[in-house]
C-alpha cells in the first residue's frame, strides 16, 4: 500500500472535500473494501493556488492536472511549500512534453500510443525517475477521444512491457457521457485482471461511487471538490 493512499485528512475539510470523503467511505463499505484501497485524486485543473491551498491544508496530497504547461506554472511553488504532494497527469500527453511530464508528475494516466511509449521510455531512462504509468482505454471506442480500443489493449500492454520496457501500473478509462458507466468500468477491470494489473483509474465526480464498486483504486474528482469551472 502506498503512502499516498493512507495519508489522513487532518483539518476541517473545505469546499466539497468532506462530502466526497464521506461518499468514498460509504462506497468502500458497501463494496466491502478498505477506505485506504482507494486513492482520491483531487483534479485541480484550471484552479489556482489560492483555491488549491485550502484543500492541501485539509490534508489532501494527491492532485490531478490535465496539461503539463498549466501544472508547470503553479505546482513547483506549491510542492515547495507543502510536503508529500503527489501529482498525476490525467490529461493527454504529447510526445514533446514527455521530458517535462516525467520530471514533474508522479503518475501519468494517458499512455495510449507507441510514440508516447517511446518518449516516456527515453525520459524514464535519462532521468532515472519512474512515474506510475496507466494505459488509457477508449472503452466506448469514441473517435474524438484518446485511448486504446479494448480489442487492442492486450497487445498494446504487451508492447509497452516487451518493446519499450515500461512498467505499467494499471488502466484508466473515461466512459461515454451518454452511457451507463458500469459496463465500461467492468470491462476495464476485466482487461486489467487478465493482464496482471492491479490499479484502476476510473470514476469522476458523477460516477466515482459506481467505479469503486467495480474495483477502482484511483478516482479522479474535480468539480465535486472545487466547484464548477
mmCIF file of N, CA and C in Angstrom, residues 78-187:
data_model
loop_
_atom_site.group_PDB
_atom_site.id
_atom_site.type_symbol
_atom_site.label_atom_id
_atom_site.label_comp_id
_atom_site.label_asym_id
_atom_site.label_seq_id
_atom_site.Cartn_x
_atom_site.Cartn_y
_atom_site.Cartn_z
ATOM 1 N N UNK A 78 3.864 25.277 -5.002
ATOM 2 C CA UNK A 78 3.056 24.548 -4.021
ATOM 3 C C UNK A 78 3.814 23.354 -3.450
ATOM 4 N N UNK A 79 4.537 22.641 -4.287
ATOM 5 C CA UNK A 79 5.279 21.478 -3.785
ATOM 6 C C UNK A 79 6.452 21.905 -2.909
ATOM 7 N N UNK A 80 6.937 23.119 -3.121
ATOM 8 C CA UNK A 80 7.979 23.645 -2.223
ATOM 9 C C UNK A 80 7.400 24.030 -0.872
ATOM 10 N N UNK A 81 6.153 24.490 -0.878
ATOM 11 C CA UNK A 81 5.516 24.953 0.356
ATOM 12 C C UNK A 81 4.909 23.814 1.169
ATOM 13 N N UNK A 82 4.542 22.732 0.504
ATOM 14 C CA UNK A 82 3.865 21.625 1.177
ATOM 15 C C UNK A 82 4.599 20.318 0.909
ATOM 16 N N UNK A 83 4.778 19.529 1.955
ATOM 17 C CA UNK A 83 5.460 18.241 1.807
ATOM 18 C C UNK A 83 4.483 17.162 1.362
ATOM 19 N N UNK A 84 5.015 16.195 0.631
ATOM 20 C CA UNK A 84 4.253 14.986 0.337
ATOM 21 C C UNK A 84 3.242 15.078 -0.777
ATOM 22 N N UNK A 85 3.338 16.099 -1.619
ATOM 23 C CA UNK A 85 2.404 16.230 -2.731
ATOM 24 C C UNK A 85 2.726 15.191 -3.807
ATOM 25 N N UNK A 86 1.686 14.549 -4.350
ATOM 26 C CA UNK A 86 1.828 13.641 -5.492
ATOM 27 C C UNK A 86 0.989 14.196 -6.630
ATOM 28 N N UNK A 87 1.608 14.382 -7.787
ATOM 29 C CA UNK A 87 0.918 14.936 -8.950
ATOM 30 C C UNK A 87 0.669 13.860 -9.994
ATOM 31 N N UNK A 88 -0.554 13.810 -10.495
ATOM 32 C CA UNK A 88 -0.937 12.852 -11.521
ATOM 33 C C UNK A 88 -1.341 13.600 -12.786
ATOM 34 N N UNK A 89 -0.758 13.237 -13.908
ATOM 35 C CA UNK A 89 -1.189 13.773 -15.196
ATOM 36 C C UNK A 89 -2.334 12.903 -15.687
ATOM 37 N N UNK A 90 -3.533 13.475 -15.766
ATOM 38 C CA UNK A 90 -4.704 12.698 -16.149
ATOM 39 C C UNK A 90 -5.216 13.076 -17.536
ATOM 40 N N UNK A 91 -4.600 14.094 -18.140
ATOM 41 C CA UNK A 91 -4.993 14.513 -19.474
ATOM 42 C C UNK A 91 -4.054 13.959 -20.530
ATOM 43 N N UNK A 92 -4.327 14.251 -21.800
ATOM 44 C CA UNK A 92 -3.499 13.736 -22.894
ATOM 45 C C UNK A 92 -2.075 14.260 -22.831
ATOM 46 N N UNK A 93 -1.156 13.423 -23.260
ATOM 47 C CA UNK A 93 0.263 13.777 -23.261
ATOM 48 C C UNK A 93 0.787 13.769 -24.686
ATOM 49 N N UNK A 94 1.498 14.841 -25.044
ATOM 50 C CA UNK A 94 2.174 14.905 -26.335
ATOM 51 C C UNK A 94 3.602 14.424 -26.158
ATOM 52 N N UNK A 95 4.124 13.803 -27.187
ATOM 53 C CA UNK A 95 5.477 13.245 -27.107
ATOM 54 C C UNK A 95 6.507 14.295 -26.732
ATOM 55 N N UNK A 96 6.338 15.506 -27.258
ATOM 56 C CA UNK A 96 7.329 16.551 -26.997
ATOM 57 C C UNK A 96 7.244 17.117 -25.579
ATOM 58 N N UNK A 97 6.243 16.667 -24.810
ATOM 59 C CA UNK A 97 6.125 17.083 -23.407
ATOM 60 C C UNK A 97 6.547 15.964 -22.452
ATOM 61 N N UNK A 98 7.039 14.866 -22.983
ATOM 62 C CA UNK A 98 7.366 13.714 -22.134
ATOM 63 C C UNK A 98 8.464 14.057 -21.127
ATOM 64 N N UNK A 99 9.460 14.808 -21.552
ATOM 65 C CA UNK A 99 10.560 15.157 -20.651
ATOM 66 C C UNK A 99 10.051 15.916 -19.439
ATOM 67 N N UNK A 100 9.219 16.930 -19.688
ATOM 68 C CA UNK A 100 8.667 17.723 -18.594
ATOM 69 C C UNK A 100 7.699 16.894 -17.751
ATOM 70 N N UNK A 101 6.937 16.032 -18.404
ATOM 71 C CA UNK A 101 5.966 15.226 -17.664
ATOM 72 C C UNK A 101 6.645 14.272 -16.701
ATOM 73 N N UNK A 102 7.688 13.603 -17.149
ATOM 74 C CA UNK A 102 8.411 12.671 -16.274
ATOM 75 C C UNK A 102 9.050 13.418 -15.105
ATOM 76 N N UNK A 103 9.550 14.612 -15.374
ATOM 77 C CA UNK A 103 10.185 15.395 -14.313
ATOM 78 C C UNK A 103 9.192 15.876 -13.267
ATOM 79 N N UNK A 104 7.983 16.210 -13.699
ATOM 80 C CA UNK A 104 7.025 16.882 -12.821
ATOM 81 C C UNK A 104 6.039 15.943 -12.135
ATOM 82 N N UNK A 105 5.614 14.895 -12.843
ATOM 83 C CA UNK A 105 4.499 14.080 -12.351
ATOM 84 C C UNK A 105 4.962 12.770 -11.714
ATOM 85 N N UNK A 106 4.194 12.357 -10.704
ATOM 86 C CA UNK A 106 4.432 11.079 -10.037
ATOM 87 C C UNK A 106 3.685 9.946 -10.724
ATOM 88 N N UNK A 107 2.682 10.290 -11.518
ATOM 89 C CA UNK A 107 1.906 9.283 -12.251
ATOM 90 C C UNK A 107 1.394 9.901 -13.535
ATOM 91 N N UNK A 108 1.324 9.087 -14.581
ATOM 92 C CA UNK A 108 0.814 9.514 -15.887
ATOM 93 C C UNK A 108 -0.260 8.518 -16.299
ATOM 94 N N UNK A 109 -1.488 9.022 -16.526
ATOM 95 C CA UNK A 109 -2.638 8.155 -16.758
ATOM 96 C C UNK A 109 -2.993 8.011 -18.236
ATOM 97 N N UNK A 110 -2.193 8.555 -19.135
ATOM 98 C CA UNK A 110 -2.613 8.675 -20.534
ATOM 99 C C UNK A 110 -1.625 8.047 -21.515
ATOM 100 N N UNK A 111 -1.114 6.879 -21.179
ATOM 101 C CA UNK A 111 -0.252 6.135 -22.111
ATOM 102 C C UNK A 111 -1.179 5.439 -23.108
ATOM 103 N N UNK A 112 -1.093 5.829 -24.387
ATOM 104 C CA UNK A 112 -2.092 5.315 -25.324
ATOM 105 C C UNK A 112 -1.605 5.100 -26.755
ATOM 106 N N UNK A 113 -0.304 5.299 -27.039
ATOM 107 C CA UNK A 113 0.172 5.090 -28.402
ATOM 108 C C UNK A 113 1.682 4.886 -28.396
ATOM 109 N N UNK A 114 2.209 4.260 -29.440
ATOM 110 C CA UNK A 114 3.637 3.930 -29.468
ATOM 111 C C UNK A 114 4.560 5.133 -29.314
ATOM 112 N N UNK A 115 4.211 6.280 -29.899
ATOM 113 C CA UNK A 115 5.091 7.445 -29.800
ATOM 114 C C UNK A 115 5.243 7.911 -28.356
ATOM 115 N N UNK A 116 4.170 7.805 -27.577
ATOM 116 C CA UNK A 116 4.239 8.165 -26.155
ATOM 117 C C UNK A 116 5.088 7.152 -25.403
ATOM 118 N N UNK A 117 4.918 5.880 -25.723
ATOM 119 C CA UNK A 117 5.731 4.843 -25.079
ATOM 120 C C UNK A 117 7.220 5.099 -25.317
ATOM 121 N N UNK A 118 7.559 5.391 -26.545
ATOM 122 C CA UNK A 118 8.961 5.613 -26.895
ATOM 123 C C UNK A 118 9.526 6.825 -26.168
ATOM 124 N N UNK A 119 8.755 7.915 -26.148
ATOM 125 C CA UNK A 119 9.214 9.140 -25.490
ATOM 126 C C UNK A 119 9.343 8.941 -23.988
ATOM 127 N N UNK A 120 8.380 8.257 -23.376
ATOM 128 C CA UNK A 120 8.447 8.018 -21.934
ATOM 129 C C UNK A 120 9.608 7.102 -21.572
ATOM 130 N N UNK A 121 9.810 6.058 -22.356
ATOM 131 C CA UNK A 121 10.921 5.135 -22.081
ATOM 132 C C UNK A 121 12.249 5.881 -22.112
ATOM 133 N N UNK A 122 12.404 6.757 -23.085
ATOM 134 C CA UNK A 122 13.644 7.539 -23.217
ATOM 135 C C UNK A 122 13.858 8.415 -21.991
ATOM 136 N N UNK A 123 12.809 9.110 -21.552
ATOM 137 C CA UNK A 123 12.953 10.046 -20.434
ATOM 138 C C UNK A 123 13.078 9.334 -19.094
ATOM 139 N N UNK A 124 12.368 8.240 -18.927
ATOM 140 C CA UNK A 124 12.496 7.476 -17.681
ATOM 141 C C UNK A 124 13.927 6.979 -17.516
ATOM 142 N N UNK A 125 14.505 6.534 -18.600
ATOM 143 C CA UNK A 125 15.893 6.081 -18.567
ATOM 144 C C UNK A 125 16.852 7.239 -18.319
ATOM 145 N N UNK A 126 16.616 8.363 -18.981
ATOM 146 C CA UNK A 126 17.517 9.506 -18.860
ATOM 147 C C UNK A 126 17.442 10.150 -17.477
ATOM 148 N N UNK A 127 16.230 10.260 -16.946
ATOM 149 C CA UNK A 127 16.044 10.960 -15.670
ATOM 150 C C UNK A 127 16.142 10.038 -14.462
ATOM 151 N N UNK A 128 16.186 8.723 -14.714
ATOM 152 C CA UNK A 128 16.229 7.752 -13.617
ATOM 153 C C UNK A 128 15.071 7.989 -12.645
ATOM 154 N N UNK A 129 13.923 8.250 -13.221
ATOM 155 C CA UNK A 129 12.708 8.525 -12.436
ATOM 156 C C UNK A 129 11.586 7.690 -13.016
ATOM 157 N N UNK A 130 10.842 7.008 -12.153
ATOM 158 C CA UNK A 130 9.823 6.062 -12.616
ATOM 159 C C UNK A 130 8.433 6.500 -12.160
ATOM 160 N N UNK A 131 7.758 7.329 -12.944
ATOM 161 C CA UNK A 131 6.374 7.634 -12.585
ATOM 162 C C UNK A 131 5.496 6.401 -12.761
ATOM 163 N N UNK A 132 4.424 6.367 -12.027
ATOM 164 C CA UNK A 132 3.454 5.296 -12.179
ATOM 165 C C UNK A 132 2.734 5.500 -13.513
ATOM 166 N N UNK A 133 2.601 4.444 -14.309
ATOM 167 C CA UNK A 133 2.045 4.572 -15.652
ATOM 168 C C UNK A 133 0.738 3.791 -15.783
ATOM 169 N N UNK A 134 -0.258 4.446 -16.372
ATOM 170 C CA UNK A 134 -1.544 3.836 -16.660
ATOM 171 C C UNK A 134 -1.784 3.872 -18.167
ATOM 172 N N UNK A 135 -2.226 2.774 -18.732
ATOM 173 C CA UNK A 135 -2.657 2.750 -20.124
ATOM 174 C C UNK A 135 -4.097 3.258 -20.176
ATOM 175 N N UNK A 136 -4.344 4.224 -21.043
ATOM 176 C CA UNK A 136 -5.688 4.771 -21.188
ATOM 177 C C UNK A 136 -6.471 3.962 -22.215
ATOM 178 N N UNK A 137 -7.635 3.474 -21.797
ATOM 179 C CA UNK A 137 -8.536 2.761 -22.696
ATOM 180 C C UNK A 137 -9.615 3.701 -23.217
ATOM 181 N N UNK A 138 -10.042 3.458 -24.433
ATOM 182 C CA UNK A 138 -11.203 4.139 -25.004
ATOM 183 C C UNK A 138 -12.309 3.100 -25.093
ATOM 184 N N UNK A 139 -12.949 2.845 -23.950
ATOM 185 C CA UNK A 139 -13.883 1.723 -23.851
ATOM 186 C C UNK A 139 -15.098 1.898 -24.747
ATOM 187 N N UNK A 140 -15.461 3.144 -25.033
ATOM 188 C CA UNK A 140 -16.587 3.391 -25.916
ATOM 189 C C UNK A 140 -16.187 3.509 -27.370
ATOM 190 N N UNK A 141 -14.879 3.361 -27.633
ATOM 191 C CA UNK A 141 -14.328 3.499 -28.986
ATOM 192 C C UNK A 141 -14.855 4.772 -29.663
ATOM 193 N N UNK A 142 -14.807 5.865 -28.919
ATOM 194 C CA UNK A 142 -15.273 7.160 -29.414
ATOM 195 C C UNK A 142 -14.174 7.813 -30.254
ATOM 196 N N UNK A 143 -14.472 8.216 -31.468
ATOM 197 C CA UNK A 143 -13.426 8.752 -32.350
ATOM 198 C C UNK A 143 -12.800 10.047 -31.852
ATOM 199 N N UNK A 144 -13.530 10.816 -31.064
ATOM 200 C CA UNK A 144 -12.997 12.092 -30.580
ATOM 201 C C UNK A 144 -12.133 11.941 -29.335
ATOM 202 N N UNK A 145 -12.066 10.729 -28.783
ATOM 203 C CA UNK A 145 -11.329 10.510 -27.536
ATOM 204 C C UNK A 145 -10.036 9.748 -27.786
ATOM 205 N N UNK A 146 -9.053 10.057 -26.968
ATOM 206 C CA UNK A 146 -7.807 9.291 -26.975
ATOM 207 C C UNK A 146 -8.044 7.963 -26.281
ATOM 208 N N UNK A 147 -7.076 7.079 -26.391
ATOM 209 C CA UNK A 147 -7.148 5.810 -25.688
ATOM 210 C C UNK A 147 -7.105 4.624 -26.621
ATOM 211 N N UNK A 148 -6.746 3.495 -26.058
ATOM 212 C CA UNK A 148 -6.598 2.252 -26.797
ATOM 213 C C UNK A 148 -7.944 1.525 -26.822
ATOM 214 N N UNK A 149 -8.336 1.030 -27.992
ATOM 215 C CA UNK A 149 -9.578 0.267 -28.096
ATOM 216 C C UNK A 149 -9.459 -1.021 -27.283
ATOM 217 N N UNK A 150 -10.542 -1.472 -26.663
ATOM 218 C CA UNK A 150 -10.472 -2.681 -25.829
ATOM 219 C C UNK A 150 -9.901 -3.890 -26.560
ATOM 220 N N UNK A 151 -10.232 -4.045 -27.820
ATOM 221 C CA UNK A 151 -9.745 -5.196 -28.573
ATOM 222 C C UNK A 151 -8.252 -5.170 -28.846
ATOM 223 N N UNK A 152 -7.653 -3.992 -28.693
ATOM 224 C CA UNK A 152 -6.219 -3.844 -28.934
ATOM 225 C C UNK A 152 -5.422 -3.720 -27.636
ATOM 226 N N UNK A 153 -6.116 -3.759 -26.513
ATOM 227 C CA UNK A 153 -5.481 -3.463 -25.226
ATOM 228 C C UNK A 153 -4.411 -4.481 -24.845
ATOM 229 N N UNK A 154 -4.706 -5.768 -24.986
ATOM 230 C CA UNK A 154 -3.746 -6.796 -24.576
ATOM 231 C C UNK A 154 -2.427 -6.652 -25.341
ATOM 232 N N UNK A 155 -2.532 -6.470 -26.651
ATOM 233 C CA UNK A 155 -1.335 -6.345 -27.472
ATOM 234 C C UNK A 155 -0.575 -5.070 -27.132
ATOM 235 N N UNK A 156 -1.307 -3.988 -26.866
ATOM 236 C CA UNK A 156 -0.638 -2.724 -26.541
ATOM 237 C C UNK A 156 0.090 -2.821 -25.203
ATOM 238 N N UNK A 157 -0.559 -3.405 -24.207
ATOM 239 C CA UNK A 157 0.082 -3.567 -22.896
ATOM 240 C C UNK A 157 1.343 -4.423 -23.031
ATOM 241 N N UNK A 158 1.255 -5.498 -23.804
ATOM 242 C CA UNK A 158 2.430 -6.348 -24.027
ATOM 243 C C UNK A 158 3.547 -5.575 -24.707
ATOM 244 N N UNK A 159 3.188 -4.724 -25.666
ATOM 245 C CA UNK A 159 4.190 -3.908 -26.357
ATOM 246 C C UNK A 159 4.847 -2.914 -25.404
ATOM 247 N N UNK A 160 4.045 -2.305 -24.537
ATOM 248 C CA UNK A 160 4.600 -1.376 -23.535
ATOM 249 C C UNK A 160 5.691 -2.064 -22.724
ATOM 250 N N UNK A 161 5.411 -3.282 -22.322
ATOM 251 C CA UNK A 161 6.338 -4.024 -21.473
ATOM 252 C C UNK A 161 7.530 -4.570 -22.248
ATOM 253 N N UNK A 162 7.239 -5.246 -23.351
ATOM 254 C CA UNK A 162 8.269 -6.020 -24.043
ATOM 255 C C UNK A 162 9.118 -5.172 -24.990
ATOM 256 N N UNK A 163 8.488 -4.268 -25.708
ATOM 257 C CA UNK A 163 9.214 -3.465 -26.691
ATOM 258 C C UNK A 163 9.861 -2.239 -26.066
ATOM 259 N N UNK A 164 9.125 -1.592 -25.136
ATOM 260 C CA UNK A 164 9.599 -0.319 -24.596
ATOM 261 C C UNK A 164 10.120 -0.428 -23.164
ATOM 262 N N UNK A 165 9.922 -1.555 -22.514
ATOM 263 C CA UNK A 165 10.420 -1.739 -21.159
ATOM 264 C C UNK A 165 9.715 -0.906 -20.112
ATOM 265 N N UNK A 166 8.477 -0.537 -20.382
ATOM 266 C CA UNK A 166 7.730 0.286 -19.437
ATOM 267 C C UNK A 166 7.072 -0.582 -18.364
ATOM 268 N N UNK A 167 7.030 -0.063 -17.163
ATOM 269 C CA UNK A 167 6.327 -0.718 -16.063
ATOM 270 C C UNK A 167 4.917 -0.131 -16.007
ATOM 271 N N UNK A 168 3.951 -0.908 -16.413
ATOM 272 C CA UNK A 168 2.562 -0.437 -16.427
ATOM 273 C C UNK A 168 1.889 -0.806 -15.110
ATOM 274 N N UNK A 169 1.356 0.223 -14.449
ATOM 275 C CA UNK A 169 0.742 0.035 -13.136
ATOM 276 C C UNK A 169 -0.725 -0.360 -13.231
ATOM 277 N N UNK A 170 -1.419 0.192 -14.240
ATOM 278 C CA UNK A 170 -2.852 -0.062 -14.309
ATOM 279 C C UNK A 170 -3.470 0.517 -15.559
ATOM 280 N N UNK A 171 -4.795 0.591 -15.540
ATOM 281 C CA UNK A 171 -5.566 1.107 -16.673
ATOM 282 C C UNK A 171 -6.398 2.302 -16.237
ATOM 283 N N UNK A 172 -6.670 3.184 -17.199
ATOM 284 C CA UNK A 172 -7.541 4.336 -16.973
ATOM 285 C C UNK A 172 -8.628 4.342 -18.031
ATOM 286 N N UNK A 173 -9.840 4.733 -17.649
ATOM 287 C CA UNK A 173 -10.896 4.874 -18.644
ATOM 288 C C UNK A 173 -11.788 6.053 -18.311
ATOM 289 N N UNK A 174 -12.429 6.587 -19.363
ATOM 290 C CA UNK A 174 -13.437 7.635 -19.235
ATOM 291 C C UNK A 174 -14.652 7.184 -20.045
ATOM 292 N N UNK A 175 -15.688 6.680 -19.398
ATOM 293 C CA UNK A 175 -16.848 6.187 -20.147
ATOM 294 C C UNK A 175 -17.520 7.298 -20.955
ATOM 295 N N UNK A 176 -18.224 6.946 -22.021
ATOM 296 C CA UNK A 176 -19.001 7.942 -22.770
ATOM 297 C C UNK A 176 -20.019 8.618 -21.861
ATOM 298 N N UNK A 177 -20.213 9.909 -22.070
ATOM 299 C CA UNK A 177 -21.082 10.669 -21.169
ATOM 300 C C UNK A 177 -22.541 10.240 -21.278
ATOM 301 N N UNK A 178 -22.931 9.693 -22.411
ATOM 302 C CA UNK A 178 -24.338 9.341 -22.623
ATOM 303 C C UNK A 178 -24.630 7.870 -22.409
ATOM 304 N N UNK A 179 -23.719 7.168 -21.763
ATOM 305 C CA UNK A 179 -23.923 5.747 -21.487
ATOM 306 C C UNK A 179 -23.716 5.460 -20.002
ATOM 307 N N UNK A 180 -24.355 4.413 -19.528
ATOM 308 C CA UNK A 180 -24.147 3.983 -18.139
ATOM 309 C C UNK A 180 -22.677 3.609 -17.958
ATOM 310 N N UNK A 181 -22.038 4.090 -16.899
ATOM 311 C CA UNK A 181 -20.611 3.831 -16.741
ATOM 312 C C UNK A 181 -20.262 2.413 -16.320
ATOM 313 N N UNK A 182 -21.188 1.719 -15.656
ATOM 314 C CA UNK A 182 -20.863 0.420 -15.062
ATOM 315 C C UNK A 182 -20.272 -0.584 -16.055
ATOM 316 N N UNK A 183 -20.859 -0.768 -17.251
ATOM 317 C CA UNK A 183 -20.258 -1.733 -18.180
ATOM 318 C C UNK A 183 -18.835 -1.356 -18.599
ATOM 319 N N UNK A 184 -18.561 -0.081 -18.671
ATOM 320 C CA UNK A 184 -17.217 0.372 -19.054
ATOM 321 C C UNK A 184 -16.217 0.115 -17.926
ATOM 322 N N UNK A 185 -16.669 0.315 -16.695
ATOM 323 C CA UNK A 185 -15.802 0.008 -15.556
ATOM 324 C C UNK A 185 -15.549 -1.497 -15.462
ATOM 325 N N UNK A 186 -16.593 -2.277 -15.695
ATOM 326 C CA UNK A 186 -16.452 -3.736 -15.632
ATOM 327 C C UNK A 186 -15.488 -4.229 -16.703
ATOM 328 N N UNK A 187 -15.584 -3.676 -17.911
ATOM 329 C CA UNK A 187 -14.694 -4.075 -18.998
ATOM 330 C C UNK A 187 -13.246 -3.707 -18.685
#
